[in-house]
C-alpha positions as CSV (number, residue, x, y, z in Angstrom):
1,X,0.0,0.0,0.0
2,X,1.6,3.0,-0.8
3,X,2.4,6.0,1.5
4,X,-0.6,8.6,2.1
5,X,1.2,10.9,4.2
6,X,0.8,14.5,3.4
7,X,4.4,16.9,4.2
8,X,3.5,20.6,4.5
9,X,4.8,22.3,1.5
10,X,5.8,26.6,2.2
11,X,3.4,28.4,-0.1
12,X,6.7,29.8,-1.3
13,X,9.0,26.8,-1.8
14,X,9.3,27.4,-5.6
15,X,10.2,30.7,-5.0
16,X,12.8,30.2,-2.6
17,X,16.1,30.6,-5.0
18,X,14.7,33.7,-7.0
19,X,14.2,35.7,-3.5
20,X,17.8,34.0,-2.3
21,X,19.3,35.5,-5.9
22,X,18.2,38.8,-4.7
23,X,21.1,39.3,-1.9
24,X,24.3,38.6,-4.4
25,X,22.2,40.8,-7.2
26,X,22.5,44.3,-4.4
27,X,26.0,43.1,-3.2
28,X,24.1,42.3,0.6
29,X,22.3,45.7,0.5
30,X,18.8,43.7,0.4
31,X,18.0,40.0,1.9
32,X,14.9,38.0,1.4
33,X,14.2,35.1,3.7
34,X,11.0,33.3,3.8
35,X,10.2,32.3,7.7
36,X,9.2,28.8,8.7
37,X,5.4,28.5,8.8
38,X,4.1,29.7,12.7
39,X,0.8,28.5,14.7
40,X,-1.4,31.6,14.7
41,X,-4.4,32.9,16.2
42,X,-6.8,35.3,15.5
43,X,-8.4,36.6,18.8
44,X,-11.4,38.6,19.6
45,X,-11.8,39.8,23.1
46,X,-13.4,42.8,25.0
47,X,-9.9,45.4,25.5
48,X,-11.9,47.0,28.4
49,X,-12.1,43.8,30.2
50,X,-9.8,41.4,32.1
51,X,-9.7,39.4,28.6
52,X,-6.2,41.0,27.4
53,X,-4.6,40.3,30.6
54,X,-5.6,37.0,30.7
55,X,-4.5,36.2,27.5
56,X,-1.4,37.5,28.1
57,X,-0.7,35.6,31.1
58,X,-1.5,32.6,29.3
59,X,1.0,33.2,26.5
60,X,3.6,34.6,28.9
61,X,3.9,38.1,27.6
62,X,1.8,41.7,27.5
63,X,-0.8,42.2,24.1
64,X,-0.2,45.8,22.4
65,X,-2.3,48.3,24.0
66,X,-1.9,50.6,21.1
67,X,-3.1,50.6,17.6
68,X,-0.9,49.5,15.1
69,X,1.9,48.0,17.4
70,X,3.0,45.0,18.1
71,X,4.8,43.2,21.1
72,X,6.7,40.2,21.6
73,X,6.2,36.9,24.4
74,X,8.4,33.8,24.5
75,X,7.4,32.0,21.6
76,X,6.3,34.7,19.2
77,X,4.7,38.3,19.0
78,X,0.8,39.8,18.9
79,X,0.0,42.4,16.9
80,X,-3.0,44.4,17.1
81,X,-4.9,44.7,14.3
82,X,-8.0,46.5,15.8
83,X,-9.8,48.1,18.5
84,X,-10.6,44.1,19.9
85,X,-8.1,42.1,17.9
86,X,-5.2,40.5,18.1
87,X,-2.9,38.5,15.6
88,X,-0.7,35.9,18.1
89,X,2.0,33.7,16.9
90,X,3.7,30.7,17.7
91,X,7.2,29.6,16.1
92,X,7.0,26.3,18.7
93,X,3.4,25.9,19.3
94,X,1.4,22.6,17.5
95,X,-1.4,24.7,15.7
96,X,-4.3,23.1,17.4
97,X,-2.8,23.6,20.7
98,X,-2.0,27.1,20.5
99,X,-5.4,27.7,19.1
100,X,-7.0,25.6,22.0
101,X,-4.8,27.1,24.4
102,X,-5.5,30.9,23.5
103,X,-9.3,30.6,23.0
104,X,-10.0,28.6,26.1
105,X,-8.1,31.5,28.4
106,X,-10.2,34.4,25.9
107,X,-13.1,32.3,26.2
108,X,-13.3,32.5,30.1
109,X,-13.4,36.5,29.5
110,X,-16.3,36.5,26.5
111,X,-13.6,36.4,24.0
112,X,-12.5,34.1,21.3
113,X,-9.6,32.9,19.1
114,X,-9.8,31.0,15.8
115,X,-6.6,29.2,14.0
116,X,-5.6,30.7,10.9
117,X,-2.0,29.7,10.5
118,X,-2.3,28.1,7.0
119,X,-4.4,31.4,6.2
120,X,-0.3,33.6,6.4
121,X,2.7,33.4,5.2
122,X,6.0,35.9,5.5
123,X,9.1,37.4,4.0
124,X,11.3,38.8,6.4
125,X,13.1,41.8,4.2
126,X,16.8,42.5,5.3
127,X,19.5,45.1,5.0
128,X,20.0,48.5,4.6
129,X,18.0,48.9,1.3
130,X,15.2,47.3,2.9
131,X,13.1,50.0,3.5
132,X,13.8,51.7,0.0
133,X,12.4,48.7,-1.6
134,X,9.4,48.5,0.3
135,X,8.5,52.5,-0.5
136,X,8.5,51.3,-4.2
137,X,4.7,49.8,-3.2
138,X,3.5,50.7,-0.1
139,X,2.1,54.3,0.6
140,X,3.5,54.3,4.4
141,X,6.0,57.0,5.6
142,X,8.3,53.8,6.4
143,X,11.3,56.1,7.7
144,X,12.3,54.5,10.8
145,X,11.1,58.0,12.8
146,X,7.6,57.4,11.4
147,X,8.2,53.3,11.6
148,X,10.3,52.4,14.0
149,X,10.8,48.7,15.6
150,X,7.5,48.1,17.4
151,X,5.1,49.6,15.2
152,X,3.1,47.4,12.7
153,X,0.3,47.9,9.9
154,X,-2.1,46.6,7.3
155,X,-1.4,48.2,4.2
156,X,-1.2,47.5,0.7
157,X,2.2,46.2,-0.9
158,X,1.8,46.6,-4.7
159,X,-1.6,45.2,-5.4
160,X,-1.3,42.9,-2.1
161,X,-3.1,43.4,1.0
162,X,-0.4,42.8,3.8
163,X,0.3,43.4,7.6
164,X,4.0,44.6,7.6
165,X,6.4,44.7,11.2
166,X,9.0,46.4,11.7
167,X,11.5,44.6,13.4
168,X,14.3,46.9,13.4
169,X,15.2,49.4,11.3
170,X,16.7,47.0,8.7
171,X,14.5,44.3,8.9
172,X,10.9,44.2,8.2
173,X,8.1,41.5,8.0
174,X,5.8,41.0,5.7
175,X,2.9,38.9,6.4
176,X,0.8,37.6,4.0
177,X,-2.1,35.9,3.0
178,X,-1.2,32.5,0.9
179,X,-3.0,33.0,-1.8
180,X,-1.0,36.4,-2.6
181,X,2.3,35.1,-1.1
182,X,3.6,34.5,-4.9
183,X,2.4,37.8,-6.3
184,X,4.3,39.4,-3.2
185,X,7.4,37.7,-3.8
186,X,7.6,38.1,-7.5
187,X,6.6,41.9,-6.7
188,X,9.9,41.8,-4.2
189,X,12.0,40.2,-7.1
190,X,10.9,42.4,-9.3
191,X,11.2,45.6,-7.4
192,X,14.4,44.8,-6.2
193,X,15.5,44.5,-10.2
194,X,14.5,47.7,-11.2
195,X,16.0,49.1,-7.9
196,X,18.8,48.7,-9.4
197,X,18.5,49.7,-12.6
């Protein structure tokens, strides 16, 4: 009987060498690296209530109290994305058991938290020419004064709907949903191409 096991495939695997190429192509001014896949929640919960506390005791680190920021916990980071929700991530967490683990603490306070880690995908964008590249397609004032590490927000990229992080001044995330993910990496090939031109 032959083998029916299915191996998780990164929605950007066949893209891997074109976004590696991009490094040697600026002489190490720009790096593209796609990140491992994460466990992610999305969670809804009341911001007034003892919901965002208790969350972030049970994921061993504060949730942004500000709009458009993000903080980071042991495993990962949450970002807020509106007035009552929260992205959180995992980089060691079993998807199910982050999502069970997040939602039953939220659901104690009226809130809630739904998987959606094969919903993302990201490019972590690297090096001092990061942030140039990035200005090609986004409308954002992405100078690190107006951006700096910390601060996080759902823009467009190009045609692309995205949630970008910024890390540090020259390294930004992009996150992404999977059914762009190639559009967004051919758009960082691309843009990184005619940078140079």
């Amino acid at each position: 009987m032959a083998d029916r096991t299915l191996t998780p495939v990164h929605p950007l695997a066949d893209r891997w060498a074109r976004l590696a190429a991009v490094e040697d192509g600026t002489a190490g001014a720009l790096r593209l690296e796609l990140e491992a896949p994460v466990a992610a929640v999305d969670l809804r919960v009341d911001p007034r209530g003892t919901g965002p506390d208790a969350v972030a005791a049970a994921v061993g680190g504060p949730l942004p109290s500000a709009p458009d920021t993000w903080t980071a916990h042991p495993t990962g980071i949450a970002v807020r994305l509106g007035p009552d929700e929260w992205l959180l991530t995992s980089t060691t967490a079993d998807p199910e058991e982050w999502e069970f683990h997040v939602d039953e603490t939220a659901a104690a306070h009226g809130g809630m938290a739904v998987d959606v880690s094969a919903q993302r995908t990201s490019v972590r964008v690297l090096g001092a020419a990061a942030r140039d590249l990035l200005a090609f397609g986004c409308a954002l004032d992405l100078r690190p004064a107006a951006f700096p590490r910390g601060r996080c927000a759902q823009t467009l990229l190009g045609q692309a709907a995205v949630l970008l992080v910024a890390h540090a001044v020259d390294d930004l995330q992009i996150v992404v949903r999977s059914s762009f993910a190639g559009y967004v990496a051919d758009w960082l090939v691309d843009a990184a191409a005619d940078s140079r031109s």
